[in-house]
Short mmCIF file of C-alpha atoms in Angstrom, two decimals:
data_model
loop_
_atom_site.label_atom_id
_atom_site.label_comp_id
_atom_site.label_asym_id
_atom_site.label_seq_id
_atom_site.Cartn_x
_atom_site.Cartn_y
_atom_site.Cartn_z
CA UNK A 1 154.18 168.50 81.54
CA UNK A 2 150.90 170.10 80.92
CA UNK A 3 150.56 173.85 81.38
CA UNK A 4 149.18 175.37 84.15
CA UNK A 5 145.57 175.15 85.40
CA UNK A 6 145.25 178.95 86.51
CA UNK A 7 147.08 181.98 85.13
CA UNK A 8 145.92 185.03 83.80
CA UNK A 9 143.84 184.43 80.88
CA UNK A 10 145.84 183.93 77.84
CA UNK A 11 149.09 183.45 79.64
CA UNK A 12 149.90 179.85 78.81
CA UNK A 13 154.23 180.27 79.34
CA UNK A 14 153.98 180.06 83.11
CA UNK A 15 155.28 176.83 84.49
CA UNK A 16 154.34 175.45 87.70
CA UNK A 17 156.93 175.40 90.37
CA UNK A 18 159.07 172.24 90.67
CA UNK A 19 159.58 170.23 94.17
CA UNK A 20 163.41 169.80 94.52
CA UNK A 21 162.45 166.33 96.08
CA UNK A 22 160.10 164.70 93.54
CA UNK A 23 161.16 166.79 90.37
CA UNK A 24 157.37 167.21 89.97
CA UNK A 25 155.48 170.62 89.62
CA UNK A 26 154.20 171.64 93.27
CA UNK A 27 150.47 172.53 93.48
CA UNK A 28 149.79 176.26 93.40
CA UNK A 29 147.96 178.10 95.98
CA UNK A 30 145.31 179.21 93.10
CA UNK A 31 145.01 175.99 91.33
CA UNK A 32 144.31 174.30 94.95
CA UNK A 33 141.84 177.03 95.83
CA UNK A 34 139.83 176.95 92.62
CA UNK A 35 140.06 173.10 92.57
CA UNK A 36 139.20 172.75 96.29
CA UNK A 37 136.20 175.04 95.60
CA UNK A 38 134.79 173.05 92.67
CA UNK A 39 135.02 169.56 94.33
CA UNK A 40 134.02 171.30 97.72
CA UNK A 41 130.33 171.67 95.14
CA UNK A 42 129.88 168.13 95.90
CA UNK A 43 129.63 167.93 100.16
CA UNK A 44 127.65 171.53 99.73
CA UNK A 45 125.22 170.28 97.66
CA UNK A 46 124.97 167.26 99.74
CA UNK A 47 124.82 168.53 103.29
CA UNK A 48 123.72 171.96 103.24
CA UNK A 49 119.96 171.22 103.05
CA UNK A 50 120.42 168.28 105.32
CA UNK A 51 118.89 170.20 108.55
CA UNK A 52 116.10 170.94 106.38
CA UNK A 53 114.84 167.54 105.67
CA UNK A 54 112.33 167.34 108.17
CA UNK A 55 111.05 170.30 107.05
CA UNK A 56 110.71 169.46 103.28
CA UNK A 57 108.80 166.49 104.64
CA UNK A 58 106.26 168.70 106.63
CA UNK A 59 105.97 171.74 103.31
CA UNK A 60 105.55 168.94 100.74
CA UNK A 61 103.56 166.52 102.95
CA UNK A 62 105.86 163.56 102.07
CA UNK A 63 107.37 160.58 104.55
CA UNK A 64 110.87 160.91 105.69
CA UNK A 65 111.75 158.24 103.91
CA UNK A 66 110.64 159.59 100.87
CA UNK A 67 112.28 162.70 100.94
CA UNK A 68 115.63 160.78 101.54
CA UNK A 69 115.18 160.16 97.86
CA UNK A 70 116.05 163.57 97.20
CA UNK A 71 119.70 162.50 98.62
CA UNK A 72 119.72 159.49 96.66
CA UNK A 73 118.81 160.77 93.44
CA UNK A 74 121.28 163.46 93.70
CA UNK A 75 123.94 160.67 94.38
CA UNK A 76 122.68 158.39 91.44
CA UNK A 77 123.13 161.87 89.19
CA UNK A 78 126.48 162.17 90.33
CA UNK A 79 127.53 158.69 89.47
CA UNK A 80 125.70 159.26 85.83
CA UNK A 81 127.18 162.45 85.71
CA UNK A 82 130.91 161.51 86.18
CA UNK A 83 130.49 158.94 83.17
CA UNK A 84 129.56 161.48 81.19
CA UNK A 85 132.32 164.32 82.14
CA UNK A 86 134.94 162.02 82.25
CA UNK A 87 135.43 160.47 79.16
CA UNK A 88 134.59 163.77 77.86
CA UNK A 89 137.50 165.47 79.64
CA UNK A 90 139.71 163.09 78.18
CA UNK A 91 138.45 163.45 74.42
CA UNK A 92 138.06 167.35 74.97
CA UNK A 93 140.35 168.62 77.43
CA UNK A 94 139.18 169.52 80.98
CA UNK A 95 138.07 172.89 80.67
CA UNK A 96 134.99 173.02 78.35
CA UNK A 97 133.04 170.06 80.00
CA UNK A 98 133.52 171.67 83.62
CA UNK A 99 132.16 174.92 82.44
CA UNK A 100 129.25 173.35 81.11
CA UNK A 101 128.45 171.29 83.98
CA UNK A 102 128.47 174.52 86.17
CA UNK A 103 126.09 176.26 83.93
CA UNK A 104 123.64 173.18 84.33
CA UNK A 105 124.48 172.99 87.74
CA UNK A 106 123.18 176.50 88.62
CA UNK A 107 119.94 176.10 86.27
CA UNK A 108 118.95 172.99 88.10
CA UNK A 109 119.40 174.53 91.24
CA UNK A 110 116.98 177.26 90.69
CA UNK A 111 114.57 174.60 90.07
CA UNK A 112 115.28 172.99 93.31
CA UNK A 113 114.49 176.77 94.75
CA UNK A 114 110.87 176.79 93.18
CA UNK A 115 110.12 173.17 93.17
CA UNK A 116 106.27 172.70 93.98
CA UNK A 117 106.42 169.06 94.49
CA UNK A 118 108.61 166.16 96.14
CA UNK A 119 108.48 164.59 92.28
CA UNK A 120 109.91 167.95 90.88
CA UNK A 121 112.59 168.54 93.76
CA UNK A 122 113.79 164.88 93.18
CA UNK A 123 114.38 165.29 89.28
CA UNK A 124 115.98 168.68 89.88
CA UNK A 125 118.47 167.21 92.64
CA UNK A 126 119.30 164.34 89.79
CA UNK A 127 120.18 166.97 87.50
CA UNK A 128 121.96 169.07 89.67
CA UNK A 129 124.20 166.12 91.08
CA UNK A 130 124.92 164.78 87.49
CA UNK A 131 126.01 168.66 86.51
CA UNK A 132 127.97 169.44 89.68
CA UNK A 133 129.97 165.99 89.29
CA UNK A 134 132.09 167.39 86.68
CA UNK A 135 134.20 169.44 89.10
CA UNK A 136 134.57 166.17 91.33
CA UNK A 137 135.72 164.15 88.26
CA UNK A 138 137.69 166.31 86.62
CA UNK A 139 139.43 167.59 89.83
CA UNK A 140 140.73 163.89 90.28
CA UNK A 141 141.94 163.93 86.58
CA UNK A 142 143.73 167.14 86.93
CA UNK A 143 145.69 165.49 89.97
CA UNK A 144 146.58 162.52 87.17
CA UNK A 145 147.69 165.02 84.64
CA UNK A 146 150.34 167.01 86.70
CA UNK A 147 151.57 164.51 89.41
CA UNK A 148 152.73 161.17 90.67
CA UNK A 149 153.18 159.05 93.66
CA UNK A 150 153.20 160.95 97.10
CA UNK A 151 153.12 164.38 95.06
CA UNK A 152 149.75 163.33 93.66
CA UNK A 153 148.57 162.29 97.45
CA UNK A 154 149.84 165.38 98.62
CA UNK A 155 147.88 167.54 95.83
CA UNK A 156 144.72 165.55 96.74
CA UNK A 157 145.01 166.38 100.36
CA UNK A 158 145.52 169.75 99.59
CA UNK A 159 142.38 170.08 97.61
CA UNK A 160 140.82 167.96 100.40
CA UNK A 161 141.70 170.36 102.91
CA UNK A 162 139.70 173.17 101.49
CA UNK A 163 136.88 170.56 100.15
CA UNK A 164 137.02 169.19 103.43
CA UNK A 165 135.78 172.28 105.36
CA UNK A 166 132.45 172.04 103.20
CA UNK A 167 130.62 169.32 104.93
CA UNK A 168 132.12 170.90 108.43
CA UNK A 169 130.63 174.29 107.52
CA UNK A 170 127.30 173.11 105.38
CA UNK A 171 125.25 171.79 108.10
CA UNK A 172 126.23 174.47 110.38
CA UNK A 173 125.41 177.04 107.85
CA UNK A 174 122.13 175.16 106.63
CA UNK A 175 121.29 175.12 110.53
CA UNK A 176 121.61 178.59 110.25
CA UNK A 177 119.84 179.54 107.23
CA UNK A 178 116.96 177.37 108.28
CA UNK A 179 116.61 180.10 111.44
CA UNK A 180 115.81 182.71 109.02
CA UNK A 181 114.42 181.25 105.84
CA UNK A 182 112.76 177.95 104.83
CA UNK A 183 114.64 175.24 103.01
CA UNK A 184 114.13 176.78 99.59
CA UNK A 185 116.43 179.33 100.72
CA UNK A 186 119.29 176.66 101.23
CA UNK A 187 118.91 176.06 97.54
CA UNK A 188 118.99 179.63 96.90
CA UNK A 189 122.40 179.84 98.53
CA UNK A 190 123.54 176.79 96.48
CA UNK A 191 122.11 178.53 92.91
CA UNK A 192 124.57 181.90 94.47
CA UNK A 193 127.53 179.40 94.63
CA UNK A 194 126.67 177.77 91.67
CA UNK A 195 127.01 181.23 89.58
CA UNK A 196 130.13 182.34 91.25
CA UNK A 197 131.90 179.12 90.35
CA UNK A 198 130.78 179.42 87.15
CA UNK A 199 132.03 183.13 86.53
CA UNK A 200 135.21 182.30 88.36
CA UNK A 201 135.97 178.99 86.39
CA UNK A 202 135.49 181.18 83.36
CA UNK A 203 137.38 183.45 84.32
CA UNK A 204 140.84 181.76 85.43
CA UNK A 205 140.82 178.12 84.78
CA UNK A 206 143.41 177.11 82.26
CA UNK A 207 143.87 173.61 80.50
CA UNK A 208 146.20 170.79 82.11
CA UNK A 209 145.35 168.29 79.01
CA UNK A 210 147.30 169.55 76.02
CA UNK A 211 145.65 168.45 72.46
CA UNK A 212 148.45 166.07 71.52
CA UNK A 213 147.85 164.00 74.81
CA UNK A 214 144.08 163.83 74.68
CA UNK A 215 142.18 160.53 73.65
CA UNK A 216 140.71 159.96 70.24
CA UNK A 217 137.45 158.27 69.09
CA UNK A 218 133.78 158.55 70.50
CA UNK A 219 131.43 156.32 72.33
CA UNK A 220 132.85 153.38 71.57
CA UNK A 221 136.76 154.48 72.44
CA UNK A 222 135.36 155.47 76.01
CA UNK A 223 133.28 152.25 76.42
CA UNK A 224 136.72 150.16 75.48
CA UNK A 225 138.54 151.86 77.85
CA UNK A 226 136.34 151.67 80.79
CA UNK A 227 135.91 147.58 79.96
CA UNK A 228 139.90 147.55 79.87
CA UNK A 229 140.19 149.27 83.37
CA UNK A 230 137.21 147.09 84.75
CA UNK A 231 138.96 143.90 83.71
CA UNK A 232 142.23 144.90 85.80
CA UNK A 233 141.73 143.23 88.90
CA UNK A 234 143.84 146.12 91.01
CA UNK A 235 142.08 148.70 89.88
CA UNK A 236 138.61 146.84 89.99
CA UNK A 237 139.67 146.10 93.72
CA UNK A 238 140.49 149.85 94.39
CA UNK A 239 137.39 150.88 92.80
CA UNK A 240 135.15 148.45 94.98
CA UNK A 241 137.08 149.55 98.04
CA UNK A 242 136.57 153.19 97.33
CA UNK A 243 132.82 152.41 96.58
CA UNK A 244 132.38 150.37 99.77
CA UNK A 245 134.13 152.87 102.09
CA UNK A 246 132.04 155.54 100.49
CA UNK A 247 128.88 153.76 101.13
CA UNK A 248 129.95 153.81 104.68
CA UNK A 249 130.35 157.39 104.41
CA UNK A 250 127.28 158.08 102.98
CA UNK A 251 125.21 155.59 105.11
CA UNK A 252 126.22 157.85 107.89
CA UNK A 253 125.61 161.24 106.09
CA UNK A 254 121.88 160.29 104.85
CA UNK A 255 120.91 158.13 108.41
CA UNK A 256 122.23 160.69 110.81
CA UNK A 257 120.15 163.54 110.54
CA UNK A 258 116.84 161.68 111.08
CA UNK A 259 118.70 159.19 113.73
CA UNK A 260 120.20 162.13 115.55
CA UNK A 261 116.94 164.38 115.49
CA UNK A 262 114.28 161.95 115.70
CA UNK A 263 115.65 158.74 117.86
CA UNK A 264 118.19 161.00 120.02
CA UNK A 265 116.11 164.21 119.89
CA UNK A 266 118.89 166.85 119.12
CA UNK A 267 118.20 169.96 117.67
CA UNK A 268 119.10 170.93 114.21
CA UNK A 269 121.90 173.26 115.66
CA UNK A 270 123.09 170.49 117.80
CA UNK A 271 123.10 167.66 114.80
CA UNK A 272 124.72 170.40 112.78
CA UNK A 273 127.91 170.50 115.59
CA UNK A 274 128.21 166.68 115.78
CA UNK A 275 128.08 166.59 111.86
CA UNK A 276 130.79 169.09 111.73
CA UNK A 277 132.76 167.05 114.43
CA UNK A 278 132.83 164.16 112.15
CA UNK A 279 133.95 166.10 109.22
CA UNK A 280 136.47 167.59 111.26
CA UNK A 281 137.90 164.39 111.91
CA UNK A 282 138.02 163.47 108.13
CA UNK A 283 139.78 166.53 107.52
CA UNK A 284 142.60 165.81 109.87
CA UNK A 285 143.25 162.67 108.90
CA UNK A 286 143.06 163.38 105.08
CA UNK A 287 146.23 165.79 105.90
CA UNK A 288 147.84 163.90 108.18
CA UNK A 289 147.53 161.02 105.72
CA UNK A 290 148.86 162.99 103.31
CA UNK A 291 151.73 165.29 104.78
CA UNK A 292 152.87 162.84 107.26
CA UNK A 293 151.76 159.37 107.16
CA UNK A 294 152.41 158.85 103.31
CA UNK A 295 156.34 159.74 103.79
CA UNK A 296 156.76 157.15 106.45
CA UNK A 297 154.21 154.10 105.64
CA UNK A 298 153.53 152.09 102.62
CA UNK A 299 150.27 152.58 100.70
CA UNK A 300 149.02 149.12 101.68
CA UNK A 301 149.91 149.76 105.14
CA UNK A 302 147.97 152.77 105.32
CA UNK A 303 144.95 151.16 103.79
CA UNK A 304 144.94 148.11 105.87
CA UNK A 305 145.44 150.47 108.87
CA UNK A 306 142.52 152.40 107.94
CA UNK A 307 140.04 149.65 106.76
CA UNK A 308 140.98 147.58 109.94
CA UNK A 309 139.96 151.01 111.80
CA UNK A 310 136.82 151.42 110.37
CA UNK A 311 135.84 147.49 110.86
CA UNK A 312 136.38 147.76 114.40
CA UNK A 313 134.52 151.15 114.74
CA UNK A 314 131.71 149.46 112.96
CA UNK A 315 131.74 146.54 115.23
CA UNK A 316 131.50 148.90 118.12
CA UNK A 317 128.88 151.26 116.88
CA UNK A 318 126.61 147.96 116.40
CA UNK A 319 127.18 146.83 120.18
CA UNK A 320 126.55 150.48 121.31
CA UNK A 321 123.23 150.74 119.86
CA UNK A 322 121.80 147.03 120.06
CA UNK A 323 123.35 145.41 123.19
CA UNK A 324 124.60 148.20 125.34
CA UNK A 325 122.50 150.91 124.94
CA UNK A 326 124.51 154.04 126.13
CA UNK A 327 121.98 156.69 124.22
CA UNK A 328 123.87 159.59 122.19
CA UNK A 329 127.46 159.03 123.99
CA UNK A 330 127.28 155.58 122.92
CA UNK A 331 126.54 156.34 119.44
CA UNK A 332 128.73 159.29 118.48
CA UNK A 333 132.36 158.28 119.56
CA UNK A 334 132.52 155.31 117.39
CA UNK A 335 131.35 157.18 114.12
CA UNK A 336 133.91 159.52 115.08
CA UNK A 337 136.55 157.16 114.78
CA UNK A 338 135.09 155.55 111.61
CA UNK A 339 134.89 158.98 109.93
CA UNK A 340 138.48 159.60 110.54
CA UNK A 341 139.34 156.58 109.08
CA UNK A 342 137.70 157.53 106.05
CA UNK A 343 140.37 160.44 105.92
CA UNK A 344 142.92 157.68 105.47
CA UNK A 345 141.04 155.02 102.94
CA UNK A 346 139.45 157.24 100.57
CA UNK A 347 142.56 159.36 99.27
CA UNK A 348 144.79 156.50 99.42
CA UNK A 349 142.76 154.67 97.14
CA UNK A 350 142.07 157.15 94.94
CA UNK A 351 145.99 158.04 94.75
CA UNK A 352 146.73 154.14 93.97
CA UNK A 353 143.94 154.01 91.57
CA UNK A 354 145.19 156.70 89.29
CA UNK A 355 148.84 155.77 89.55
CA UNK A 356 147.51 152.63 87.44
CA UNK A 357 146.35 154.36 84.42
CA UNK A 358 148.13 156.68 82.04
CA UNK A 359 146.91 160.55 82.07
CA UNK A 360 145.18 160.33 78.68
CA UNK A 361 142.73 157.56 80.70
CA UNK A 362 142.46 159.78 83.59
CA UNK A 363 139.26 161.09 83.36
CA UNK A 364 137.60 157.77 82.48
CA UNK A 365 139.28 156.02 85.19
CA UNK A 366 138.11 159.02 87.65
CA UNK A 367 134.88 158.72 86.19
CA UNK A 368 134.90 154.78 87.23
CA UNK A 369 135.76 155.43 90.83
CA UNK A 370 133.20 158.17 91.39
CA UNK A 371 130.52 156.54 89.86
CA UNK A 372 131.03 153.57 92.00
CA UNK A 373 131.39 155.75 94.91
CA UNK A 374 128.05 157.26 94.41
CA UNK A 375 126.02 154.28 93.13
CA UNK A 376 126.72 152.30 96.54
CA UNK A 377 126.05 155.69 98.32
CA UNK A 378 122.82 156.02 96.44
CA UNK A 379 121.82 152.22 97.31
CA UNK A 380 122.86 152.56 100.86
CA UNK A 381 121.22 155.67 101.48
CA UNK A 382 117.88 154.83 102.54
CA UNK A 383 118.82 151.61 104.33
CA UNK A 384 118.75 153.28 107.49
CA UNK A 385 115.09 154.01 106.95
CA UNK A 386 113.99 150.81 106.23
CA UNK A 387 110.28 150.24 107.68
CA UNK A 388 109.32 153.82 107.27
CA UNK A 389 110.94 154.98 110.86
CA UNK A 390 114.90 155.78 111.64
CA UNK A 391 116.96 153.29 113.37
CA UNK A 392 120.50 153.83 114.88
CA UNK A 393 120.80 150.11 115.23
CA UNK A 394 120.03 149.79 111.52
CA UNK A 395 122.45 152.53 110.41
CA UNK A 396 125.34 150.83 112.47
CA UNK A 397 124.66 147.75 110.92
CA UNK A 398 124.85 149.05 107.60
CA UNK A 399 128.12 151.21 108.50
CA UNK A 400 129.53 148.03 109.56
CA UNK A 401 128.85 146.07 106.43
CA UNK A 402 130.14 148.70 104.11
CA UNK A 403 133.38 148.65 105.96
CA UNK A 404 133.95 144.58 106.09
CA UNK A 405 132.87 144.43 102.15
CA UNK A 406 135.81 147.27 101.37
CA UNK A 407 138.16 145.39 103.52
CA UNK A 408 137.47 141.94 101.98
CA UNK A 409 137.64 143.61 98.47
CA UNK A 410 141.23 145.32 98.91
CA UNK A 411 142.42 142.11 100.42
CA UNK A 412 141.40 139.86 97.82
CA UNK A 413 141.97 141.97 94.87
CA UNK A 414 144.98 144.16 95.44
CA UNK A 415 147.34 141.87 96.52
CA UNK A 416 150.90 143.22 96.42
CA UNK A 417 152.15 141.32 93.12
CA UNK A 418 149.56 142.64 91.13
CA UNK A 419 149.66 146.08 92.31
CA UNK A 420 153.41 146.35 91.40
CA UNK A 421 152.76 144.79 88.01
CA UNK A 422 149.65 147.25 87.14
CA UNK A 423 152.00 150.18 88.45
CA UNK A 424 154.59 149.25 86.19
CA UNK A 425 152.91 148.77 83.01
CA UNK A 426 151.20 152.27 83.70
CA UNK A 427 154.64 153.71 84.03
CA UNK A 428 155.75 151.93 80.60
CA UNK A 429 152.69 153.37 78.79
CA UNK A 430 153.47 157.02 80.16
CA UNK A 431 157.06 156.75 79.50
CA UNK A 432 156.69 155.39 75.95
CA UNK A 433 153.58 158.16 75.00
#
């Protein structure tokens, strides 16, 4: 068992506590807090400035659809960055790539603050997303380093409890910041956060992947590992399921600001409260999934229930916006249900996918999952503004399409017999390593 992730500087002897029921180390509060903060950096980076999108368009004399490219390129950066930081963490350990990513993130945030044009802001957002992805990809890899099965799911749920507060608080905080400063002030807040996390990580983070468990080889070995994982149908199915589910989530995230403020004429403060309610649905369902549902139902049963709920909610959303025009009252409830279903689908997908790989490939596997998620999110993000104007109907269609594709990917590629065979193979590799 690798050493603790968090501990006093120089202390490598403290073993994590062991669960009497699983025999596996239980996540310490310090570990959960630090990793939760690092993983929360992603949604904070995405959501804090969302209430300021209209102000960015006005200040930089750009169309709303063009300003949404700052979100698209941020997600493209997160996708590309994970392909870099995942393999690096398998080769050199979790700590060095994470610290490097945090330093670059802080510097890119400074450029966002002073960006003189939309082009500079888009480039800086790409770099900011790429660097910030280090915490996201390495956080999942640490979960695979230390836990398996339900214990891994509980650990991911514990991290999600903290990181899940980010999308709830970020738009509220962003809206309040917009009352006292410009949109540049929101990026100033991200700069301060990046600096703080860099200092905390440097001081307290410990390594979870010992030298003897690390992968060998360079770029070629990383590419071969990626190819092997993508040829594995269950892993590919879970990666596609996660990507399309994430597409539904980011279709909502990217389009909700302009749809709610321009189509339904809500204020930035009201938008932030509605956004927070949907984020709360994700957090509550994530915790319920990790602490209650995972102990009573099979992972496949939970996945089918979550995906089915997402599809039904998507159908209701399309009907409420295109056939029965109930306005805001018809738009918000189906989205709330769909976002809650993501709290079941996304953590179960990640836990199942990581259980199919050995620890020395966990960083690469985590990178593939995250890259697929954010690539899909980057493609979906601008779709709700096609034609140059926001549309609630188009947003509903995009969200429903992603939910249907996620269901199809899981049902066709993640059949029970294939899943059992892949899990047995991964367990054999771990036992023999």
